[in-house]
Short mmCIF file of N, CA and C in Angstrom, two decimals:
data_model
loop_
_atom_site.label_atom_id
_atom_site.label_comp_id
_atom_site.label_asym_id
_atom_site.label_seq_id
_atom_site.Cartn_x
_atom_site.Cartn_y
_atom_site.Cartn_z
N MET A 28 11.64 -1.41 43.00
CA MET A 28 12.48 -2.44 43.60
C MET A 28 12.99 -1.95 44.95
N GLN A 29 12.96 -2.82 45.91
CA GLN A 29 13.46 -2.52 47.25
C GLN A 29 14.91 -2.98 47.37
N PHE A 30 15.74 -2.14 47.97
CA PHE A 30 17.14 -2.49 48.19
C PHE A 30 17.37 -2.69 49.68
N GLU A 31 18.25 -3.62 50.01
CA GLU A 31 18.54 -3.89 51.41
C GLU A 31 19.50 -2.86 52.00
N HIS A 32 20.34 -2.26 51.16
CA HIS A 32 21.27 -1.24 51.65
C HIS A 32 21.78 -0.39 50.49
N GLU A 33 22.51 0.64 50.83
CA GLU A 33 22.97 1.62 49.86
C GLU A 33 23.93 1.03 48.82
N VAL A 34 24.79 0.11 49.23
CA VAL A 34 25.73 -0.48 48.28
C VAL A 34 24.98 -1.24 47.19
N GLN A 35 23.92 -1.96 47.55
CA GLN A 35 23.12 -2.67 46.56
C GLN A 35 22.45 -1.66 45.62
N ARG A 36 21.91 -0.58 46.16
CA ARG A 36 21.26 0.44 45.34
C ARG A 36 22.26 1.06 44.35
N GLN A 37 23.45 1.39 44.84
CA GLN A 37 24.47 2.00 43.98
C GLN A 37 24.94 1.03 42.90
N ALA A 38 25.14 -0.23 43.27
CA ALA A 38 25.57 -1.22 42.28
C ALA A 38 24.49 -1.41 41.21
N HIS A 39 23.23 -1.43 41.63
CA HIS A 39 22.13 -1.57 40.68
C HIS A 39 22.11 -0.39 39.71
N ALA A 40 22.32 0.82 40.23
CA ALA A 40 22.34 2.02 39.38
C ALA A 40 23.50 1.96 38.39
N ARG A 41 24.67 1.48 38.84
CA ARG A 41 25.81 1.36 37.92
C ARG A 41 25.54 0.32 36.84
N VAL A 42 24.93 -0.82 37.23
CA VAL A 42 24.59 -1.84 36.24
C VAL A 42 23.66 -1.25 35.19
N ARG A 43 22.62 -0.53 35.63
CA ARG A 43 21.68 0.09 34.69
C ARG A 43 22.42 1.04 33.75
N GLU A 44 23.29 1.88 34.30
CA GLU A 44 24.05 2.84 33.50
C GLU A 44 24.95 2.12 32.49
N TYR A 45 25.73 1.15 32.95
CA TYR A 45 26.68 0.47 32.07
C TYR A 45 25.96 -0.33 30.99
N LEU A 46 24.89 -1.03 31.35
CA LEU A 46 24.15 -1.79 30.34
C LEU A 46 23.56 -0.85 29.29
N GLY A 47 23.11 0.33 29.71
CA GLY A 47 22.58 1.31 28.77
C GLY A 47 23.64 1.81 27.81
N GLU A 48 24.89 1.86 28.27
CA GLU A 48 25.99 2.29 27.41
C GLU A 48 26.48 1.17 26.49
N LEU A 49 26.40 -0.06 26.97
CA LEU A 49 26.97 -1.20 26.25
C LEU A 49 26.01 -1.88 25.28
N PHE A 50 24.69 -1.75 25.52
CA PHE A 50 23.70 -2.47 24.74
C PHE A 50 22.63 -1.52 24.23
N ASP A 51 22.05 -1.87 23.07
CA ASP A 51 21.03 -1.03 22.46
C ASP A 51 19.76 -0.95 23.28
N SER A 52 19.28 -2.07 23.77
CA SER A 52 18.00 -2.04 24.46
C SER A 52 17.94 -3.04 25.62
N PRO A 53 18.66 -2.74 26.70
CA PRO A 53 18.54 -3.64 27.86
C PRO A 53 17.13 -3.54 28.44
N TYR A 54 16.61 -4.67 28.87
CA TYR A 54 15.27 -4.72 29.46
C TYR A 54 15.40 -4.90 30.97
N GLN A 55 14.65 -4.11 31.73
CA GLN A 55 14.64 -4.29 33.19
C GLN A 55 13.26 -4.76 33.61
N ASP A 56 13.22 -5.88 34.31
CA ASP A 56 11.97 -6.42 34.85
C ASP A 56 11.54 -5.56 36.02
N GLU A 57 10.36 -5.00 35.96
CA GLU A 57 9.86 -4.11 37.01
C GLU A 57 9.64 -4.84 38.33
N ASN A 58 9.36 -6.14 38.29
CA ASN A 58 9.06 -6.89 39.51
C ASN A 58 10.29 -7.16 40.37
N ASP A 59 11.37 -7.61 39.74
CA ASP A 59 12.54 -7.99 40.54
C ASP A 59 13.77 -7.13 40.28
N GLY A 60 13.69 -6.21 39.31
CA GLY A 60 14.82 -5.33 39.02
C GLY A 60 15.92 -5.96 38.19
N HIS A 61 15.75 -7.22 37.76
CA HIS A 61 16.76 -7.88 36.95
C HIS A 61 16.76 -7.29 35.54
N PHE A 62 17.92 -7.34 34.93
CA PHE A 62 18.10 -6.84 33.57
C PHE A 62 18.28 -8.01 32.63
N TYR A 63 17.89 -7.82 31.37
CA TYR A 63 18.05 -8.84 30.34
C TYR A 63 18.64 -8.19 29.11
N VAL A 64 19.68 -8.83 28.56
CA VAL A 64 20.33 -8.34 27.35
C VAL A 64 20.64 -9.53 26.46
N THR A 65 20.79 -9.27 25.18
CA THR A 65 21.28 -10.31 24.27
C THR A 65 22.71 -9.98 23.91
N TYR A 66 23.51 -11.01 23.84
CA TYR A 66 24.91 -10.89 23.49
C TYR A 66 25.18 -12.01 22.51
N GLY A 67 25.30 -11.67 21.24
CA GLY A 67 25.38 -12.69 20.22
C GLY A 67 24.06 -13.44 20.18
N SER A 68 24.12 -14.76 20.30
CA SER A 68 22.89 -15.55 20.28
C SER A 68 22.44 -15.93 21.69
N THR A 69 23.02 -15.30 22.70
CA THR A 69 22.75 -15.66 24.08
C THR A 69 21.93 -14.58 24.78
N VAL A 70 20.93 -14.99 25.54
CA VAL A 70 20.15 -14.08 26.37
C VAL A 70 20.70 -14.17 27.79
N LEU A 71 21.05 -13.02 28.35
CA LEU A 71 21.66 -12.98 29.68
C LEU A 71 20.75 -12.27 30.67
N GLU A 72 20.78 -12.75 31.90
CA GLU A 72 20.09 -12.11 33.01
C GLU A 72 21.16 -11.52 33.93
N VAL A 73 20.98 -10.27 34.35
CA VAL A 73 21.91 -9.63 35.28
C VAL A 73 21.11 -9.21 36.50
N ALA A 74 21.46 -9.77 37.66
CA ALA A 74 20.78 -9.47 38.91
C ALA A 74 21.76 -8.83 39.88
N VAL A 75 21.26 -7.94 40.70
CA VAL A 75 22.08 -7.31 41.75
C VAL A 75 21.44 -7.68 43.08
N ASP A 76 22.09 -8.58 43.80
CA ASP A 76 21.57 -9.08 45.07
C ASP A 76 22.42 -8.57 46.22
N PRO A 77 21.82 -8.40 47.40
CA PRO A 77 22.63 -8.02 48.55
C PRO A 77 23.60 -9.17 48.89
N TYR A 78 24.78 -8.82 49.34
CA TYR A 78 25.76 -9.80 49.78
C TYR A 78 26.26 -9.35 51.14
N GLY A 79 25.61 -9.83 52.17
CA GLY A 79 25.94 -9.37 53.51
C GLY A 79 25.46 -7.95 53.71
N PRO A 80 25.86 -7.35 54.82
CA PRO A 80 25.36 -6.01 55.13
C PRO A 80 26.06 -4.87 54.40
N GLU A 81 27.19 -5.18 53.71
CA GLU A 81 27.98 -4.08 53.15
C GLU A 81 28.43 -4.29 51.72
N ASP A 82 27.84 -5.23 51.01
CA ASP A 82 28.22 -5.40 49.61
C ASP A 82 27.05 -5.96 48.81
N ALA A 83 27.26 -6.07 47.52
CA ALA A 83 26.25 -6.63 46.62
C ALA A 83 26.95 -7.62 45.70
N ALA A 84 26.18 -8.59 45.23
CA ALA A 84 26.66 -9.56 44.26
C ALA A 84 25.97 -9.28 42.94
N VAL A 85 26.76 -9.03 41.92
CA VAL A 85 26.22 -8.83 40.57
C VAL A 85 26.36 -10.19 39.87
N VAL A 86 25.21 -10.81 39.60
CA VAL A 86 25.19 -12.16 39.05
C VAL A 86 24.76 -12.09 37.59
N VAL A 87 25.67 -12.49 36.70
CA VAL A 87 25.37 -12.56 35.27
C VAL A 87 25.13 -14.03 34.98
N SER A 88 23.94 -14.36 34.45
CA SER A 88 23.64 -15.76 34.20
C SER A 88 22.95 -15.94 32.85
N SER A 89 23.03 -17.17 32.38
CA SER A 89 22.38 -17.52 31.12
C SER A 89 21.86 -18.94 31.22
N TYR A 90 20.64 -19.15 30.72
CA TYR A 90 20.19 -20.51 30.48
C TYR A 90 21.10 -21.05 29.39
N CYS A 91 21.64 -22.21 29.59
CA CYS A 91 22.32 -22.89 28.48
C CYS A 91 21.33 -23.80 27.79
N VAL A 92 20.72 -24.69 28.58
CA VAL A 92 19.81 -25.68 28.02
C VAL A 92 18.63 -25.86 28.96
N GLN A 93 17.45 -26.00 28.38
CA GLN A 93 16.25 -26.25 29.16
C GLN A 93 15.73 -27.65 28.86
N ASP A 94 15.19 -28.29 29.89
CA ASP A 94 14.59 -29.62 29.78
C ASP A 94 15.58 -30.67 29.28
N VAL A 95 16.78 -30.65 29.84
CA VAL A 95 17.82 -31.61 29.48
C VAL A 95 17.53 -32.96 30.15
N GLU A 96 17.98 -34.04 29.53
CA GLU A 96 17.87 -35.36 30.15
C GLU A 96 18.94 -35.45 31.25
N LEU A 97 18.51 -35.72 32.46
CA LEU A 97 19.46 -35.83 33.56
C LEU A 97 20.17 -37.18 33.45
N ASP A 98 21.45 -37.12 33.25
CA ASP A 98 22.26 -38.31 33.02
C ASP A 98 23.54 -38.15 33.84
N LEU A 99 24.03 -39.24 34.38
CA LEU A 99 25.23 -39.18 35.20
C LEU A 99 26.41 -38.58 34.43
N ASP A 100 26.53 -38.89 33.14
CA ASP A 100 27.62 -38.32 32.33
C ASP A 100 27.49 -36.80 32.23
N LEU A 101 26.26 -36.30 32.12
CA LEU A 101 26.05 -34.85 32.10
C LEU A 101 26.47 -34.22 33.42
N LEU A 102 26.00 -34.79 34.51
CA LEU A 102 26.29 -34.22 35.82
C LEU A 102 27.79 -34.22 36.11
N LEU A 103 28.44 -35.34 35.85
CA LEU A 103 29.89 -35.40 36.05
C LEU A 103 30.63 -34.47 35.10
N GLY A 104 30.15 -34.39 33.87
CA GLY A 104 30.77 -33.49 32.89
C GLY A 104 30.68 -32.04 33.31
N LEU A 105 29.52 -31.62 33.86
CA LEU A 105 29.38 -30.23 34.31
C LEU A 105 30.31 -29.96 35.49
N LEU A 106 30.45 -30.93 36.40
CA LEU A 106 31.38 -30.75 37.52
C LEU A 106 32.82 -30.61 37.03
N GLU A 107 33.19 -31.42 36.04
CA GLU A 107 34.54 -31.32 35.48
C GLU A 107 34.74 -29.97 34.79
N LEU A 108 33.72 -29.50 34.06
CA LEU A 108 33.82 -28.19 33.42
C LEU A 108 33.96 -27.09 34.46
N ASN A 109 33.24 -27.19 35.57
CA ASN A 109 33.38 -26.19 36.63
C ASN A 109 34.81 -26.15 37.14
N HIS A 110 35.44 -27.29 37.23
CA HIS A 110 36.82 -27.34 37.70
C HIS A 110 37.77 -26.70 36.68
N GLN A 111 37.48 -26.86 35.39
CA GLN A 111 38.35 -26.35 34.33
C GLN A 111 38.10 -24.90 33.97
N THR A 112 36.89 -24.41 34.23
CA THR A 112 36.52 -23.06 33.83
C THR A 112 37.05 -22.06 34.84
N PRO A 113 37.89 -21.10 34.40
CA PRO A 113 38.51 -20.19 35.37
C PRO A 113 37.53 -19.20 36.00
N PHE A 114 36.48 -18.81 35.30
CA PHE A 114 35.53 -17.85 35.82
C PHE A 114 34.12 -18.36 35.58
N GLY A 115 33.31 -18.35 36.61
CA GLY A 115 31.92 -18.77 36.46
C GLY A 115 31.76 -20.25 36.75
N ALA A 116 30.49 -20.68 36.72
CA ALA A 116 30.19 -22.08 37.01
C ALA A 116 28.86 -22.47 36.36
N PHE A 117 28.78 -23.75 36.03
CA PHE A 117 27.52 -24.33 35.59
C PHE A 117 26.70 -24.69 36.82
N SER A 118 25.39 -24.64 36.67
CA SER A 118 24.51 -25.12 37.73
C SER A 118 23.31 -25.78 37.07
N LEU A 119 22.60 -26.55 37.87
CA LEU A 119 21.45 -27.28 37.39
C LEU A 119 20.29 -26.99 38.32
N VAL A 120 19.17 -26.54 37.77
CA VAL A 120 17.94 -26.32 38.52
C VAL A 120 16.86 -27.10 37.80
N ASP A 121 16.27 -28.05 38.50
CA ASP A 121 15.33 -28.97 37.89
C ASP A 121 16.02 -29.64 36.70
N ARG A 122 15.56 -29.40 35.49
CA ARG A 122 16.19 -30.00 34.30
C ARG A 122 16.78 -28.92 33.39
N ASP A 123 17.15 -27.78 33.98
CA ASP A 123 17.71 -26.67 33.21
C ASP A 123 19.16 -26.43 33.63
N VAL A 124 20.03 -26.25 32.63
CA VAL A 124 21.44 -25.98 32.87
C VAL A 124 21.68 -24.48 32.71
N PHE A 125 22.30 -23.88 33.71
CA PHE A 125 22.67 -22.47 33.68
C PHE A 125 24.18 -22.34 33.69
N PHE A 126 24.66 -21.19 33.24
CA PHE A 126 26.04 -20.79 33.50
C PHE A 126 25.98 -19.41 34.11
N HIS A 127 26.72 -19.20 35.20
CA HIS A 127 26.67 -17.89 35.85
C HIS A 127 28.05 -17.49 36.36
N TYR A 128 28.19 -16.20 36.57
CA TYR A 128 29.44 -15.59 37.00
C TYR A 128 29.04 -14.45 37.93
N THR A 129 29.70 -14.37 39.08
CA THR A 129 29.34 -13.36 40.08
C THR A 129 30.54 -12.47 40.36
N ILE A 130 30.29 -11.17 40.44
CA ILE A 130 31.32 -10.20 40.81
C ILE A 130 30.77 -9.31 41.93
N PHE A 131 31.66 -8.76 42.72
CA PHE A 131 31.25 -7.87 43.80
C PHE A 131 30.72 -6.55 43.24
N GLY A 132 29.65 -6.05 43.83
CA GLY A 132 29.06 -4.80 43.39
C GLY A 132 29.77 -3.57 43.86
N SER A 133 30.45 -3.64 45.02
CA SER A 133 31.08 -2.45 45.59
C SER A 133 32.19 -1.89 44.71
N GLY A 134 32.89 -2.75 43.99
CA GLY A 134 33.97 -2.29 43.13
C GLY A 134 33.64 -2.40 41.65
N LEU A 135 32.35 -2.49 41.33
CA LEU A 135 31.93 -2.70 39.95
C LEU A 135 32.32 -1.54 39.05
N ASP A 136 32.93 -1.89 37.92
CA ASP A 136 33.17 -0.89 36.88
C ASP A 136 32.72 -1.49 35.54
N ARG A 137 32.70 -0.65 34.54
CA ARG A 137 32.21 -1.04 33.21
C ARG A 137 32.98 -2.24 32.66
N ARG A 138 34.30 -2.21 32.82
CA ARG A 138 35.15 -3.26 32.27
C ARG A 138 34.87 -4.61 32.93
N SER A 139 34.71 -4.64 34.25
CA SER A 139 34.45 -5.92 34.92
C SER A 139 33.08 -6.47 34.56
N LEU A 140 32.08 -5.59 34.42
CA LEU A 140 30.75 -6.06 34.01
C LEU A 140 30.79 -6.62 32.60
N LEU A 141 31.44 -5.92 31.67
CA LEU A 141 31.54 -6.41 30.30
C LEU A 141 32.32 -7.73 30.25
N GLY A 142 33.36 -7.85 31.06
CA GLY A 142 34.12 -9.11 31.12
C GLY A 142 33.26 -10.26 31.60
N ALA A 143 32.43 -10.02 32.61
CA ALA A 143 31.54 -11.07 33.12
C ALA A 143 30.50 -11.44 32.06
N ILE A 144 29.95 -10.45 31.40
CA ILE A 144 28.96 -10.71 30.35
C ILE A 144 29.59 -11.51 29.20
N ALA A 145 30.77 -11.12 28.77
CA ALA A 145 31.44 -11.82 27.68
C ALA A 145 31.77 -13.25 28.09
N ALA A 146 32.23 -13.45 29.32
CA ALA A 146 32.56 -14.80 29.79
C ALA A 146 31.33 -15.70 29.79
N VAL A 147 30.23 -15.21 30.34
CA VAL A 147 29.01 -16.01 30.41
C VAL A 147 28.48 -16.31 29.01
N ALA A 148 28.41 -15.30 28.18
CA ALA A 148 27.88 -15.50 26.83
C ALA A 148 28.74 -16.47 26.03
N THR A 149 30.04 -16.35 26.14
CA THR A 149 30.95 -17.22 25.39
C THR A 149 30.82 -18.67 25.83
N VAL A 150 30.85 -18.90 27.13
CA VAL A 150 30.76 -20.27 27.63
C VAL A 150 29.39 -20.87 27.31
N ALA A 151 28.32 -20.10 27.56
CA ALA A 151 26.97 -20.60 27.29
C ALA A 151 26.80 -20.93 25.81
N ASP A 152 27.29 -20.06 24.94
CA ASP A 152 27.17 -20.29 23.51
C ASP A 152 28.03 -21.47 23.06
N ASP A 153 29.20 -21.63 23.66
CA ASP A 153 30.07 -22.75 23.30
C ASP A 153 29.49 -24.10 23.70
N TRP A 154 28.76 -24.15 24.81
CA TRP A 154 28.34 -25.43 25.36
C TRP A 154 26.88 -25.78 25.12
N ASP A 155 26.02 -24.83 24.83
CA ASP A 155 24.58 -25.17 24.73
C ASP A 155 24.30 -26.19 23.63
N ASP A 156 24.85 -25.99 22.46
CA ASP A 156 24.58 -26.93 21.36
C ASP A 156 25.21 -28.30 21.63
N ARG A 157 26.36 -28.33 22.27
CA ARG A 157 27.01 -29.61 22.60
C ARG A 157 26.16 -30.40 23.59
N ILE A 158 25.63 -29.71 24.60
CA ILE A 158 24.81 -30.39 25.60
C ILE A 158 23.53 -30.91 24.96
N VAL A 159 22.88 -30.09 24.15
CA VAL A 159 21.64 -30.51 23.48
C VAL A 159 21.91 -31.73 22.59
N ALA A 160 23.01 -31.72 21.85
CA ALA A 160 23.32 -32.83 20.94
C ALA A 160 23.50 -34.14 21.70
N LYS A 161 24.05 -34.07 22.88
CA LYS A 161 24.36 -35.30 23.62
C LYS A 161 23.27 -35.70 24.62
N PHE A 162 22.57 -34.70 25.21
CA PHE A 162 21.65 -35.00 26.31
C PHE A 162 20.23 -34.49 26.07
N GLY A 163 19.95 -33.94 24.89
CA GLY A 163 18.61 -33.48 24.58
C GLY A 163 18.32 -32.11 25.17
N GLY A 164 17.04 -31.74 25.15
CA GLY A 164 16.63 -30.43 25.62
C GLY A 164 16.65 -29.41 24.50
N GLN A 165 16.55 -28.14 24.88
CA GLN A 165 16.57 -27.04 23.92
C GLN A 165 17.51 -25.96 24.41
N THR A 166 18.16 -25.29 23.45
CA THR A 166 18.92 -24.11 23.85
C THR A 166 17.93 -23.06 24.33
N ALA A 167 18.40 -22.16 25.16
CA ALA A 167 17.52 -21.12 25.69
C ALA A 167 16.94 -20.27 24.57
N LEU A 168 17.75 -19.93 23.59
CA LEU A 168 17.26 -19.09 22.49
C LEU A 168 16.18 -19.81 21.69
N ASP A 169 16.38 -21.10 21.42
CA ASP A 169 15.35 -21.87 20.72
C ASP A 169 14.06 -21.91 21.53
N ARG A 170 14.18 -22.04 22.84
CA ARG A 170 13.01 -22.11 23.71
C ARG A 170 12.27 -20.78 23.72
N ILE A 171 13.00 -19.68 23.77
CA ILE A 171 12.37 -18.35 23.77
C ILE A 171 11.64 -18.12 22.46
N VAL A 172 12.29 -18.48 21.35
CA VAL A 172 11.65 -18.33 20.04
C VAL A 172 10.36 -19.16 20.00
N GLU A 173 10.44 -20.38 20.53
CA GLU A 173 9.28 -21.28 20.49
C GLU A 173 8.15 -20.80 21.40
N THR A 174 8.48 -20.34 22.61
CA THR A 174 7.44 -20.02 23.60
C THR A 174 7.17 -18.54 23.75
N GLY A 175 8.11 -17.70 23.30
CA GLY A 175 7.93 -16.27 23.48
C GLY A 175 8.13 -15.83 24.92
N GLY A 176 8.67 -16.68 25.77
CA GLY A 176 8.84 -16.33 27.18
C GLY A 176 10.06 -16.99 27.77
N ARG A 177 10.19 -16.81 29.07
CA ARG A 177 11.34 -17.34 29.78
C ARG A 177 10.97 -17.54 31.24
N LYS A 178 11.79 -18.30 31.92
CA LYS A 178 11.70 -18.42 33.37
C LYS A 178 13.04 -17.97 33.92
N THR A 179 13.04 -17.16 34.96
CA THR A 179 14.30 -16.73 35.53
C THR A 179 14.87 -17.82 36.41
N ARG A 180 16.11 -17.68 36.76
CA ARG A 180 16.82 -18.64 37.59
C ARG A 180 16.07 -18.88 38.89
N ARG A 181 15.59 -17.85 39.56
CA ARG A 181 14.88 -18.00 40.83
C ARG A 181 13.49 -18.60 40.64
N GLU A 182 12.76 -18.14 39.62
CA GLU A 182 11.42 -18.66 39.38
C GLU A 182 11.45 -20.14 39.07
N LYS A 183 12.44 -20.57 38.33
CA LYS A 183 12.54 -21.97 37.94
C LYS A 183 12.71 -22.85 39.17
N GLY A 184 13.58 -22.46 40.07
CA GLY A 184 13.83 -23.26 41.27
C GLY A 184 12.69 -23.25 42.24
N SER A 185 11.86 -22.21 42.24
CA SER A 185 10.77 -22.12 43.20
C SER A 185 9.46 -22.66 42.65
N GLY A 186 9.44 -23.01 41.37
CA GLY A 186 8.22 -23.55 40.77
C GLY A 186 7.29 -22.48 40.23
N LYS A 187 7.62 -21.18 40.41
CA LYS A 187 6.80 -20.11 39.85
C LYS A 187 6.97 -20.04 38.34
N GLN A 188 5.97 -19.67 37.65
CA GLN A 188 6.04 -19.55 36.19
C GLN A 188 6.39 -18.11 35.83
N GLY A 189 7.26 -17.93 34.80
CA GLY A 189 7.68 -16.62 34.35
C GLY A 189 7.09 -16.28 33.03
#
């Protein structure tokens, strides 16, 4: 993996170290350097991206629902949830709903990473079944079990297959 600067490299190394301490078997994708862990019934992606010339953004994200029916009530509901949710935000890429939370890499410590992971996993797990029940689609875990694979947040938006 190529890093744009030293802060991104250091943050990535800390993420690898902390995930190794917190989880039994974190997986790191060799192509993009992203990490994948399971937390309860939720599969999380952790990416370390450059944020300007002197910091990094550690993005913890989870698919909530894939192939959801796009409905005005869903879109407005996600916007309202974003307003009510103190940390993190829902997003929509094509017909997939994500929840993500971003923290700065320069001050990253074990506690803040675990807090971000717990927040994303809790919200994603709380809302995935509700969204599926009302708007269709599949939870990410059901989709992984069915297909044996996944698409990352970036691949999904760019049309690349994962």
